[in-house]
Coordinates of C-alpha atoms in Angstrom, one line a residue:
X1 CA -232.7 -46.1 214.8
X2 CA -235.1 -44.1 212.0
X3 CA -236.8 -45.4 209.2
X4 CA -236.8 -44.9 205.2
X5 CA -238.3 -42.2 204.1
X6 CA -240.0 -44.6 200.9
X7 CA -240.7 -42.4 198.1
X8 CA -244.5 -41.7 197.3
X9 CA -246.8 -42.6 194.3
X10 CA -248.7 -39.9 193.2
X11 CA -251.5 -41.4 193.9
X12 CA -251.3 -40.7 197.5
X13 CA -248.8 -37.5 197.7
X14 CA -252.1 -36.3 195.1
X15 CA -254.6 -37.4 198.1
X16 CA -252.7 -36.7 200.6
X17 CA -253.0 -32.6 199.5
X18 CA -256.8 -32.8 198.6
X19 CA -257.7 -34.4 202.0
X20 CA -258.9 -32.2 205.4
X21 CA -259.1 -34.1 208.5
X22 CA -262.0 -32.9 210.0
X23 CA -263.4 -34.6 213.1
X24 CA -261.7 -37.6 213.1
X25 CA -262.8 -38.0 209.2
X26 CA -260.9 -37.3 206.3
X27 CA -262.8 -34.7 203.5
X28 CA -261.8 -34.4 199.5
X29 CA -261.2 -30.5 199.4
X30 CA -263.8 -31.5 196.8
X31 CA -265.4 -33.5 194.2
X32 CA -263.5 -33.2 191.2
X33 CA -260.1 -33.7 193.3
X34 CA -262.2 -37.2 194.2
X35 CA -262.0 -37.9 191.0
X36 CA -258.9 -37.3 189.1
X37 CA -257.8 -39.6 192.1
X38 CA -260.2 -42.1 191.4
X39 CA -259.3 -41.7 188.4
X40 CA -255.1 -41.5 187.9
X41 CA -255.6 -45.1 190.4
X42 CA -257.4 -46.8 187.6
X43 CA -255.4 -46.0 185.2
X44 CA -252.4 -46.6 186.5
X45 CA -254.0 -50.3 187.8
X46 CA -254.4 -51.0 184.5
X47 CA -251.4 -50.1 183.0
X48 CA -250.0 -52.9 184.9
X49 CA -252.4 -55.7 183.4
X50 CA -249.8 -58.3 181.4
X51 CA -252.6 -57.9 177.4
X52 CA -251.5 -53.7 177.8
X53 CA -248.7 -53.6 174.7
X54 CA -247.7 -50.4 175.5
X55 CA -247.5 -49.0 179.0
X56 CA -248.4 -45.1 180.9
X57 CA -246.2 -45.4 182.8
X58 CA -246.4 -42.7 186.9
X59 CA -245.7 -39.6 185.8
X60 CA -247.6 -40.0 182.0
X61 CA -251.0 -40.9 183.7
X62 CA -250.6 -38.4 186.9
X63 CA -250.3 -35.5 183.9
X64 CA -253.2 -36.7 181.8
X65 CA -255.9 -37.0 183.9
X66 CA -255.3 -33.1 185.9
X67 CA -253.9 -31.4 183.2
X68 CA -251.3 -30.1 182.8
X69 CA -249.6 -26.6 183.0
X70 CA -246.6 -25.8 181.9
X71 CA -243.6 -25.8 184.7
X72 CA -246.9 -27.1 186.7
X73 CA -248.0 -30.8 187.9
X74 CA -252.3 -30.4 189.8
X75 CA -252.1 -32.0 192.5
X76 CA -247.8 -32.6 193.4
X77 CA -247.0 -28.8 193.0
X78 CA -244.1 -28.1 190.5
X79 CA -241.8 -30.9 189.2
X80 CA -238.5 -30.8 187.9
X81 CA -238.8 -32.0 184.2
X82 CA -238.5 -35.3 183.5
X83 CA -236.5 -35.1 179.3
X84 CA -233.4 -35.1 179.0
X85 CA -232.9 -31.6 176.8
X86 CA -229.3 -30.7 174.4
X87 CA -227.9 -28.1 177.1
X88 CA -225.4 -27.2 173.7
X89 CA -227.0 -26.8 170.0
X90 CA -224.4 -25.1 168.9
X91 CA -220.7 -26.2 168.8
X92 CA -218.4 -23.8 170.6
X93 CA -215.8 -21.9 168.3
X94 CA -213.2 -22.7 170.7
X95 CA -214.0 -26.3 169.9
X96 CA -214.0 -25.8 166.7
X97 CA -211.6 -23.3 166.3
X98 CA -209.4 -26.5 168.0
X99 CA -211.0 -28.8 165.1
X100 CA -209.0 -27.0 163.0
X101 CA -206.0 -26.6 163.6
X102 CA -206.2 -30.3 164.7
X103 CA -206.1 -30.9 160.5
X104 CA -204.6 -29.1 160.2
X105 CA -201.4 -29.3 161.8
X106 CA -202.0 -33.4 160.9
X107 CA -201.1 -33.4 157.1
X108 CA -197.7 -31.9 157.8
X109 CA -197.0 -34.7 160.7
X110 CA -197.9 -36.7 158.2
X111 CA -195.5 -35.3 155.9
X112 CA -192.7 -36.0 158.1
X113 CA -193.9 -39.1 158.4
X114 CA -192.5 -39.9 155.5
X115 CA -188.9 -38.2 155.2
X116 CA -188.1 -39.7 158.0
X117 CA -188.8 -43.6 155.7
X118 CA -187.2 -41.6 152.9
X119 CA -184.3 -40.9 155.4
X120 CA -183.8 -44.0 157.4
X121 CA -184.2 -46.1 153.8
X122 CA -181.3 -44.3 152.5
X123 CA -179.2 -44.1 156.2
X124 CA -179.4 -48.2 155.1
X125 CA -178.7 -47.6 151.7
X126 CA -176.2 -45.2 152.6
X127 CA -174.4 -47.9 155.3
X128 CA -174.6 -51.2 152.9
X129 CA -177.7 -52.2 155.0
X130 CA -180.7 -53.5 152.5
X131 CA -183.4 -51.6 152.6
X132 CA -185.3 -54.9 151.6
X133 CA -184.6 -55.9 155.8
X134 CA -187.1 -52.8 156.8
X135 CA -189.9 -54.2 155.2
X136 CA -192.1 -50.9 156.4
X137 CA -189.3 -48.3 155.2
X138 CA -190.2 -49.4 152.1
X139 CA -192.9 -48.2 150.6
X140 CA -194.5 -47.4 146.6
X141 CA -194.9 -44.4 144.6
X142 CA -198.7 -45.6 143.3
X143 CA -200.2 -44.1 146.4
X144 CA -198.2 -40.9 146.0
X145 CA -196.1 -41.7 148.9
X146 CA -192.1 -40.4 148.6
X147 CA -190.0 -43.4 147.3
X148 CA -186.1 -43.8 147.9
X149 CA -184.1 -43.7 144.9
X150 CA -180.2 -46.1 145.8
X151 CA -177.7 -45.2 142.5
X152 CA -175.0 -48.4 142.2
X153 CA -172.2 -45.4 143.4
X154 CA -174.1 -45.6 146.6
X155 CA -176.0 -41.8 146.9
X156 CA -179.3 -41.2 146.4
X157 CA -182.0 -39.3 145.6
X158 CA -185.9 -38.8 146.7
X159 CA -188.8 -39.5 144.4
X160 CA -192.0 -37.1 145.9
X161 CA -194.9 -38.4 144.2

């Protein structure tokens, strides 16, 4: 049965890549590498203390100690970006055009809705049904909608607001 490999911490990986095994001994490739490793381990240990108010992540410490180079992390090789980037800064022209088409279609659709309400009120009046039985169809002229005016002779006219 295979064991799952756990992801190495940065200090472990740094040590693994900066030590040579000579005659059964572990020898640092240079003094600077050992100093960096010790500083990284020390800073990570300090971050776990309870008195630290704004702890830094292992990634942040690994950048601060050895120094940062664009796209490269000393002792860790090329690293992937940990920061989110905006994939599309400028809106697509096709999306903008479609949004405009939708906005333009909104007004005619609303007008058709008003006309349908008026037609229903007209039909109700023509067939002797009291329009008050359909309160959702009765509109007021105060809000600018079309209104239906019923006459005594059974005819109706539309008053567009």
